[in-house]
């Protein structure tokens, strides 16, 4: 059967390629020093969804919640083969923690009809909570399978999946509609396709156009901005290059559950941990060597 | 996270300083495609930006996807199972990715799903892919097959095959070589016979066929049994599935990812490409420019891959309490290798660039798209002839210099790594093995010299030197330009000496020195012109030009020496033929 899949993706600061000062003195992330990228495991999630579509047919919709600049990962998704991209952007959603985020995403997914599968990356590299996927499944009342490495068999309404548990694997069967979170060992994401890349390089979301217009005409020039926006939207839309954009009203979200008011998470303290150990030590698999190691660990109070 | 385009300063430099807008103009018919295809550019600036985007993607695929699979592809190789070639898993994965990324119709028209990119960009992409895996390049770089179909086949054949090439559904092979027809393709024997219904049938054996197990075969065959030589040959297209027997895969030194096949044709139905008797003389010859530049690009990729390893090793390996790059002999090996690559790349891109300009004019003539102004048409014809002569010299030069360079650079890379380089723990031994074929296939170095020497002797090289010399060079460039201009008369004297000799034997005997001298001066001018744009390039050009001046003198002395000993005293110098 053909599946309609939704992939939830996040634009994150690239914590692997740190240039300059990554953390500010107040302990927050210095976003200016970090380029924004497609959260790596979300790319694995997208690849899983695209591969399933190649296999069984259906559609792949990518949705991201974030500022206007997050359109970049939607363009990237379209270049890689996604059928549709939707930007969820709203100032009132700022400062959402995982609970508020999963609530907002659940409203957005409900807005789409006939969703069979929701794909999420296991976790984002900025927060590393791995909470949004599971919380979203609860709110949608979908069964969830986390740490998915492979979609094995597919029947009409059941998927057989392999979960990577770190120290082994587990095979599970789950009915659709279903939410899965995908790990980075699942696949190698396909590159953007050249023809799609040359087409979708021009795709823009409304939020981006509005930024573009404000830069062009200045903040006060409302009439010019509106005219420009209308013109550009029409042009892009005619070519299928206008990226869809939803706000909290479009998805009928209850504002008390969104943004700061919907976010119970409080950051107690941020500690900068500098890892100093950089060497490893190989222990021969002999009783003497193991006993020696245990002795050393007790001596430096690592255990015992 | 490696990107073989963006991490290669020299390719990026050339991308930025070549007049690619002109290449775009050559490919795009007034940008009319923009009306019909949503991925076509509307102007030259957009086209060049598109080239960059795609090269960045190719660079990422080569660095992150292809290169990590190269070792396994090399170790596993291909095997035959049920008359089919079973490729290494990594090879299948790479081809799948390249197909899905729309890269298998790089230069084909958009109406078939191609990107309609110029050869110069395809050359860059080929180099980048080859740096990832040299054997994969043989299949990625065989897009000339589809180009040949596009240039010469009927619309019916084009419509049937070209979309499949663009989608990566099929790969092809140029089925030319036979046991007794290697460098000398005029000796091809494979029979093509036509039955009373007009259907062609192929019978015979082909050997050393790169990707001969591909789905689509372009076969050179004797359609005129009474006619010996090239004019008895025509070009045919057939499917592998229609009764072709895959008899053997060669067990070879390098490029293990690329299957080299022996094929037997027993009553294989085929269709004629274009017209009878033009198979070798027109169609295969037309392929040559592209094929030569393709191998030049492959050579550059292998050389770059080997050099990267040597450069990193030189910086980190410590002996005598210093990094070995501090040792004068090693420093020189590394510097020389990197300059060697840059000089060869300058020549390869120069050739590819001019191939685009030539093809663009040819296309206009074929399509009858000529301006009304007769003087302008005359000018176009003159330009077309000029480019034809220039490319007939530049493309064999590029193939020759790049392939020889890649053997030197990979040899030196092993030398820098010493014993470690000889072991299989490092990839340089693979690069060294892969490099070795480049001076052999698509015409040996000796044949490239034969092809290039005509252009050098007929004044094409000197005309180019004059054009280069006529440009303005200021500041530090002026002194270097003077040095180059100063060496040209020495070269001309040597050429004059060769012309005085009767027949072509002496010219062929000293062909290598003649072509080497011409290439040195030509690349000297190319690097000099690159030096306009950066201080690093000025350093490279100074070093290169100062060295080649001595080398050109040395070669010219040999050329004018009158030495014929290799022919006159062959029996003595070569010694007796070994007997059992």
Coordinates of C-alpha atoms in Angstrom, one line a residue, chain B residues 100-489:
Chain B
X100 CA 19.1 9.6 -8.4
X101 CA 21.1 12.8 -8.2
X102 CA 20.4 13.4 -12.0
X103 CA 24.1 13.3 -12.8
X104 CA 24.0 10.7 -15.5
X105 CA 22.8 13.0 -18.2
X106 CA 25.2 15.7 -17.5
X107 CA 25.6 17.2 -20.9
X108 CA 22.4 15.9 -22.6
X109 CA 19.6 18.2 -23.7
X110 CA 16.9 18.9 -21.2
X111 CA 14.2 17.4 -23.4
X112 CA 15.6 14.0 -22.5
X113 CA 16.0 14.9 -18.8
X114 CA 19.6 16.0 -19.1
X115 CA 21.3 19.0 -17.4
X116 CA 22.6 20.5 -20.7
X117 CA 25.9 21.4 -18.9
X118 CA 29.0 22.2 -20.9
X119 CA 32.1 19.9 -21.2
X120 CA 34.2 22.1 -19.0
X121 CA 31.8 21.5 -16.0
X122 CA 31.5 17.8 -16.9
X123 CA 35.3 17.7 -16.9
X124 CA 35.4 19.2 -13.4
X125 CA 32.7 16.8 -12.2
X126 CA 34.6 13.8 -13.8
X127 CA 37.7 14.8 -12.0
X128 CA 35.9 15.1 -8.7
X129 CA 34.2 11.7 -9.1
X130 CA 37.4 10.1 -10.2
X131 CA 39.1 11.4 -7.0
X132 CA 36.5 9.5 -5.1
X133 CA 36.9 6.3 -7.1
X134 CA 38.8 6.0 -10.4
X135 CA 36.9 2.9 -11.6
X136 CA 33.5 4.5 -11.0
X137 CA 34.7 7.3 -13.3
X138 CA 34.8 4.9 -16.1
X139 CA 31.0 4.5 -16.0
X140 CA 30.2 8.1 -14.9
X141 CA 32.7 9.3 -17.6
X142 CA 31.0 7.1 -20.4
X143 CA 28.4 9.7 -21.0
X144 CA 30.0 10.3 -24.3
X145 CA 28.0 7.2 -25.4
X146 CA 24.8 9.0 -24.9
X147 CA 26.3 12.1 -26.5
X148 CA 27.1 10.1 -29.6
X149 CA 23.6 8.8 -29.7
X150 CA 22.3 12.3 -29.3
X151 CA 24.6 13.7 -32.0
X152 CA 24.2 11.0 -34.7
X153 CA 21.3 8.6 -34.1
X154 CA 17.7 8.9 -35.4
X155 CA 15.0 10.6 -33.2
X156 CA 13.5 7.2 -32.6
X157 CA 16.7 5.8 -31.1
X158 CA 17.3 9.0 -29.1
X159 CA 13.7 9.0 -27.7
X160 CA 14.1 5.4 -26.7
X161 CA 17.5 5.5 -25.0
X162 CA 18.4 9.0 -23.9
X163 CA 15.8 9.4 -21.1
X164 CA 17.0 6.1 -19.7
X165 CA 20.6 7.3 -19.6
X166 CA 19.5 10.5 -17.9
X167 CA 17.6 8.6 -15.2
X168 CA 20.5 6.3 -14.6
X169 CA 18.4 3.3 -15.6
X170 CA 21.0 2.2 -18.1
X171 CA 24.7 2.5 -18.6
X172 CA 26.5 2.0 -21.8
X173 CA 29.7 0.8 -23.5
X174 CA 31.7 1.8 -26.5
X175 CA 32.3 -1.5 -28.1
X176 CA 35.3 -0.9 -30.4
X177 CA 38.4 -2.9 -29.5
X178 CA 39.0 -6.4 -30.8
X179 CA 41.9 -8.9 -30.3
X180 CA 43.5 -7.7 -33.5
X181 CA 42.2 -4.2 -33.5
X182 CA 43.5 -2.2 -30.6
X183 CA 45.2 1.1 -31.4
X184 CA 44.5 0.3 -35.0
X185 CA 40.7 0.4 -35.1
X186 CA 40.6 0.3 -38.9
X187 CA 41.3 -3.5 -38.6
X188 CA 37.9 -4.2 -36.9
X189 CA 36.4 -7.5 -38.1
X190 CA 33.1 -8.0 -36.2
X191 CA 30.5 -8.6 -38.9
X192 CA 27.3 -6.6 -39.4
X193 CA 25.0 -8.2 -41.9
X194 CA 21.6 -7.0 -43.1
X195 CA 18.8 -9.4 -43.9
X196 CA 16.2 -9.0 -46.6
X197 CA 13.9 -7.2 -44.1
X198 CA 16.5 -4.6 -43.4
X199 CA 17.4 -5.9 -40.0
X200 CA 21.1 -5.8 -39.0
X201 CA 22.7 -8.7 -37.2
X202 CA 26.1 -8.7 -35.4
X203 CA 28.5 -11.6 -35.2
X204 CA 32.0 -11.6 -33.8
X205 CA 34.2 -11.0 -30.7
X206 CA 35.1 -7.8 -28.9
X207 CA 37.8 -7.5 -26.2
X208 CA 38.8 -5.1 -23.4
X209 CA 35.4 -3.4 -23.4
X210 CA 35.0 -1.1 -20.5
X211 CA 31.6 -1.7 -18.9
X212 CA 30.8 -4.1 -21.8
X213 CA 28.2 -5.6 -19.5
X214 CA 26.3 -2.3 -19.6
X215 CA 22.7 -2.4 -20.9
X216 CA 23.3 -0.4 -24.1
X217 CA 26.2 -1.2 -26.5
X218 CA 27.5 1.0 -29.3
X219 CA 29.3 -1.5 -31.5
X220 CA 31.8 -0.7 -34.3
X221 CA 31.3 -3.4 -37.0
X222 CA 32.2 -4.1 -40.6
X223 CA 29.1 -3.5 -42.5
X224 CA 30.9 -3.5 -45.9
X225 CA 32.6 -6.9 -46.2
X226 CA 34.4 -6.0 -49.4
X227 CA 35.8 -2.8 -48.0
X228 CA 38.9 -2.9 -45.9
X229 CA 39.9 0.0 -43.6
X230 CA 37.9 2.6 -41.8
X231 CA 35.4 3.2 -44.6
X232 CA 34.1 -0.3 -44.2
X233 CA 32.9 0.3 -40.7
X234 CA 29.6 1.5 -39.3
X235 CA 28.3 2.1 -35.8
X236 CA 25.4 0.1 -34.3
X237 CA 23.4 0.1 -31.2
X238 CA 22.1 -3.0 -29.4
X239 CA 20.9 -4.1 -26.0
X240 CA 23.1 -6.4 -23.9
X241 CA 20.1 -8.6 -23.3
X242 CA 19.6 -9.7 -26.9
X243 CA 22.0 -12.6 -26.9
X244 CA 25.4 -11.0 -26.2
X245 CA 27.7 -13.4 -24.3
X246 CA 29.9 -12.1 -21.5
X247 CA 32.8 -14.4 -22.0
X248 CA 35.3 -13.1 -19.6
X249 CA 36.2 -10.2 -17.2
X250 CA 39.8 -9.2 -17.3
X251 CA 41.9 -9.6 -14.2
X252 CA 43.8 -6.4 -14.2
X253 CA 46.2 -4.1 -12.3
X254 CA 43.9 -1.3 -11.3
X255 CA 40.5 0.4 -11.7
X256 CA 38.9 -2.8 -10.3
X257 CA 35.5 -1.2 -10.1
X258 CA 35.4 -0.9 -13.8
X259 CA 34.5 -4.2 -15.5
X260 CA 36.6 -4.9 -18.6
X261 CA 34.7 -7.4 -20.7
X262 CA 35.2 -9.8 -23.5
X263 CA 32.0 -10.1 -25.5
X264 CA 30.8 -12.6 -28.1
X265 CA 28.1 -11.6 -30.5
X266 CA 26.0 -14.4 -32.0
X267 CA 23.3 -13.1 -34.2
X268 CA 22.6 -10.1 -32.1
X269 CA 20.0 -7.8 -33.6
X270 CA 21.2 -4.2 -33.9
X271 CA 20.2 -0.8 -35.3
X272 CA 22.4 1.4 -37.4
X273 CA 23.5 4.8 -35.9
X274 CA 23.5 7.5 -38.5
X275 CA 24.8 6.4 -41.9
X276 CA 26.8 3.4 -43.1
X277 CA 30.5 3.7 -43.4
X278 CA 30.7 6.7 -41.1
X279 CA 31.1 4.6 -38.0
X280 CA 34.8 5.1 -37.4
X281 CA 35.7 8.0 -39.6
X282 CA 33.0 10.4 -38.3
X283 CA 31.2 9.1 -35.3
X284 CA 34.0 7.4 -33.3
X285 CA 36.4 10.2 -34.2
X286 CA 33.8 12.8 -32.9
X287 CA 33.8 10.9 -29.6
X288 CA 37.5 11.3 -29.3
X289 CA 37.7 14.9 -28.1
X290 CA 35.3 14.1 -25.3
X291 CA 36.9 10.8 -24.5
X292 CA 40.4 12.2 -24.3
X293 CA 39.4 15.0 -22.1
X294 CA 37.5 12.5 -19.9
X295 CA 40.6 10.4 -19.3
X296 CA 42.5 13.6 -18.7
X297 CA 40.0 14.4 -16.0
X298 CA 40.2 10.9 -14.6
X299 CA 43.9 11.3 -14.4
X300 CA 43.6 14.5 -12.5
X301 CA 41.3 12.9 -10.0
X302 CA 43.6 10.0 -9.3
X303 CA 46.6 12.4 -9.0
X304 CA 44.7 14.7 -6.6
X305 CA 43.6 11.7 -4.5
X306 CA 47.2 10.4 -4.2
X307 CA 48.6 13.9 -3.6
X308 CA 46.2 14.5 -0.7
X309 CA 47.5 11.5 1.1
X310 CA 51.2 12.4 0.5
X311 CA 50.7 16.0 1.5
X312 CA 49.0 15.0 4.8
X313 CA 51.6 12.3 5.5
X314 CA 54.5 14.7 4.8
X315 CA 53.1 17.1 7.4
X316 CA 52.6 14.5 10.1
X317 CA 55.2 11.8 9.7
X318 CA 58.3 12.6 11.8
X319 CA 61.8 11.4 11.1
X320 CA 65.1 12.8 12.3
X321 CA 63.0 14.8 14.8
X322 CA 61.2 16.8 12.1
X323 CA 58.1 16.4 9.9
X324 CA 59.5 14.9 6.8
X325 CA 58.1 17.7 4.6
X326 CA 60.9 19.8 6.2
X327 CA 63.5 17.5 4.5
X328 CA 64.6 19.2 1.3
X329 CA 64.2 16.1 -0.9
X330 CA 60.6 15.5 0.4
X331 CA 59.7 19.1 0.2
X332 CA 60.7 19.2 -3.5
X333 CA 58.7 16.0 -4.3
X334 CA 55.6 17.5 -2.8
X335 CA 56.0 20.9 -4.3
X336 CA 56.7 19.4 -7.7
X337 CA 53.7 17.1 -7.5
X338 CA 51.3 19.9 -6.7
X339 CA 52.6 22.1 -9.5
X340 CA 52.5 19.1 -11.9
X341 CA 48.8 18.7 -11.1
X342 CA 48.1 22.4 -11.6
X343 CA 49.9 22.6 -14.9
X344 CA 48.1 19.5 -16.2
X345 CA 44.7 20.7 -15.0
X346 CA 45.3 24.1 -16.7
X347 CA 45.8 22.2 -20.0
X348 CA 42.8 19.8 -19.5
X349 CA 40.4 22.7 -18.7
X350 CA 41.8 24.7 -21.6
X351 CA 41.0 21.8 -23.9
X352 CA 37.5 21.2 -22.4
X353 CA 36.7 24.9 -22.6
X354 CA 37.6 25.0 -26.3
X355 CA 35.7 21.8 -27.1
X356 CA 32.5 23.5 -25.9
X357 CA 33.1 26.5 -28.2
X358 CA 33.8 24.2 -31.1
X359 CA 30.7 22.0 -30.4
X360 CA 28.5 25.1 -30.1
X361 CA 29.4 26.3 -33.6
X362 CA 29.1 22.8 -35.0
X363 CA 25.6 22.5 -33.6
X364 CA 24.7 25.8 -35.1
X365 CA 25.9 24.7 -38.6
X366 CA 24.1 21.4 -38.3
X367 CA 20.8 23.0 -37.2
X368 CA 21.2 25.6 -40.0
X369 CA 20.9 28.4 -37.4
X370 CA 23.0 30.9 -39.3
X371 CA 22.7 34.6 -39.3
X372 CA 21.7 36.4 -42.5
X373 CA 24.9 38.4 -42.6
X374 CA 27.3 36.5 -44.9
X375 CA 30.4 38.1 -43.5
X376 CA 29.4 36.9 -40.1
X377 CA 28.8 33.4 -41.4
X378 CA 32.2 33.4 -43.0
X379 CA 33.7 34.5 -39.7
X380 CA 31.9 31.7 -37.9
X381 CA 33.3 29.2 -40.4
X382 CA 36.8 30.5 -39.9
X383 CA 36.4 30.3 -36.1
X384 CA 35.0 26.8 -36.4
X385 CA 38.0 25.7 -38.4
X386 CA 40.4 27.4 -36.0
X387 CA 38.8 25.7 -33.1
X388 CA 38.8 22.3 -34.8
X389 CA 42.6 22.6 -35.4
X390 CA 43.2 23.9 -31.9
X391 CA 41.3 21.1 -30.3
X392 CA 42.9 18.4 -32.5
X393 CA 46.1 19.5 -30.8
X394 CA 44.9 20.4 -27.3
X395 CA 42.8 17.3 -26.5
X396 CA 45.6 14.8 -27.2
X397 CA 48.0 17.1 -25.4
X398 CA 45.6 17.2 -22.4
X399 CA 45.2 13.4 -22.3
X400 CA 48.9 12.9 -22.7
X401 CA 50.1 15.4 -20.1
X402 CA 47.4 14.5 -17.5
X403 CA 47.9 10.8 -17.7
X404 CA 51.7 10.9 -17.6
X405 CA 51.4 13.4 -14.7
X406 CA 49.1 11.2 -12.8
X407 CA 51.6 8.3 -13.0
X408 CA 54.4 10.6 -11.8
X409 CA 52.3 12.0 -9.0
X410 CA 51.0 8.7 -7.7
X411 CA 54.6 7.3 -8.0
X412 CA 55.9 10.2 -5.9
X413 CA 53.1 9.9 -3.4
X414 CA 54.2 6.3 -2.6
X415 CA 57.8 7.6 -2.5
X416 CA 56.7 10.2 0.2
X417 CA 55.0 7.5 2.2
X418 CA 58.0 5.2 1.8
X419 CA 57.4 1.6 3.0
X420 CA 54.0 2.6 4.3
X421 CA 53.0 3.7 0.9
X422 CA 53.9 0.4 -0.6
X423 CA 51.6 -1.4 1.8
X424 CA 47.9 -1.7 1.4
X425 CA 47.2 0.1 4.6
X426 CA 47.3 3.4 2.7
X427 CA 45.3 4.1 -0.5
X428 CA 48.3 5.4 -2.5
X429 CA 49.2 1.9 -3.8
X430 CA 45.6 1.8 -5.2
X431 CA 46.0 5.2 -6.8
X432 CA 49.3 4.0 -8.3
X433 CA 47.7 1.0 -9.8
X434 CA 44.7 2.9 -11.0
X435 CA 46.9 5.5 -12.6
X436 CA 48.7 3.1 -14.8
X437 CA 45.9 2.5 -17.4
X438 CA 45.5 6.2 -18.1
X439 CA 48.5 6.5 -20.4
X440 CA 47.2 3.4 -22.3
X441 CA 43.5 3.4 -23.0
X442 CA 41.6 5.9 -25.2
X443 CA 44.8 6.0 -27.2
X444 CA 48.3 5.4 -25.7
X445 CA 50.6 8.3 -24.9
X446 CA 52.5 7.5 -28.1
X447 CA 49.3 7.9 -30.1
X448 CA 48.4 11.1 -28.4
X449 CA 51.8 12.4 -29.4
X450 CA 51.2 11.4 -33.0
X451 CA 47.9 13.2 -32.9
X452 CA 49.3 16.3 -31.2
X453 CA 52.5 16.6 -33.2
X454 CA 50.7 17.4 -36.4
X455 CA 49.2 20.5 -34.8
X456 CA 52.5 21.5 -33.3
X457 CA 54.3 21.1 -36.7
X458 CA 51.6 22.9 -38.7
X459 CA 51.9 26.1 -36.7
X460 CA 48.8 25.8 -34.5
X461 CA 51.0 25.8 -31.4
X462 CA 53.0 28.9 -32.5
X463 CA 49.8 30.8 -33.3
X464 CA 48.6 30.1 -29.8
X465 CA 52.0 31.3 -28.4
X466 CA 51.8 34.4 -30.4
X467 CA 48.3 35.1 -29.1
X468 CA 49.4 34.6 -25.6
X469 CA 52.5 36.8 -26.1
X470 CA 50.3 39.6 -27.6
X471 CA 48.5 40.0 -24.3
X472 CA 49.6 42.6 -21.8
X473 CA 51.7 41.5 -18.8
X474 CA 52.5 43.9 -16.1
X475 CA 54.8 44.0 -13.0
X476 CA 56.2 40.6 -12.1
X477 CA 54.3 39.0 -14.9
X478 CA 56.2 40.9 -17.5
X479 CA 59.5 39.3 -16.7
X480 CA 58.0 35.8 -16.8
X481 CA 56.3 36.6 -20.1
X482 CA 59.6 37.7 -21.5
X483 CA 61.2 34.4 -20.4
X484 CA 58.5 32.5 -22.3
X485 CA 58.7 34.6 -25.3
X486 CA 62.5 34.2 -25.3
X487 CA 62.2 30.4 -25.5
X488 CA 59.8 30.3 -28.4
X489 CA 62.5 31.1 -31.1

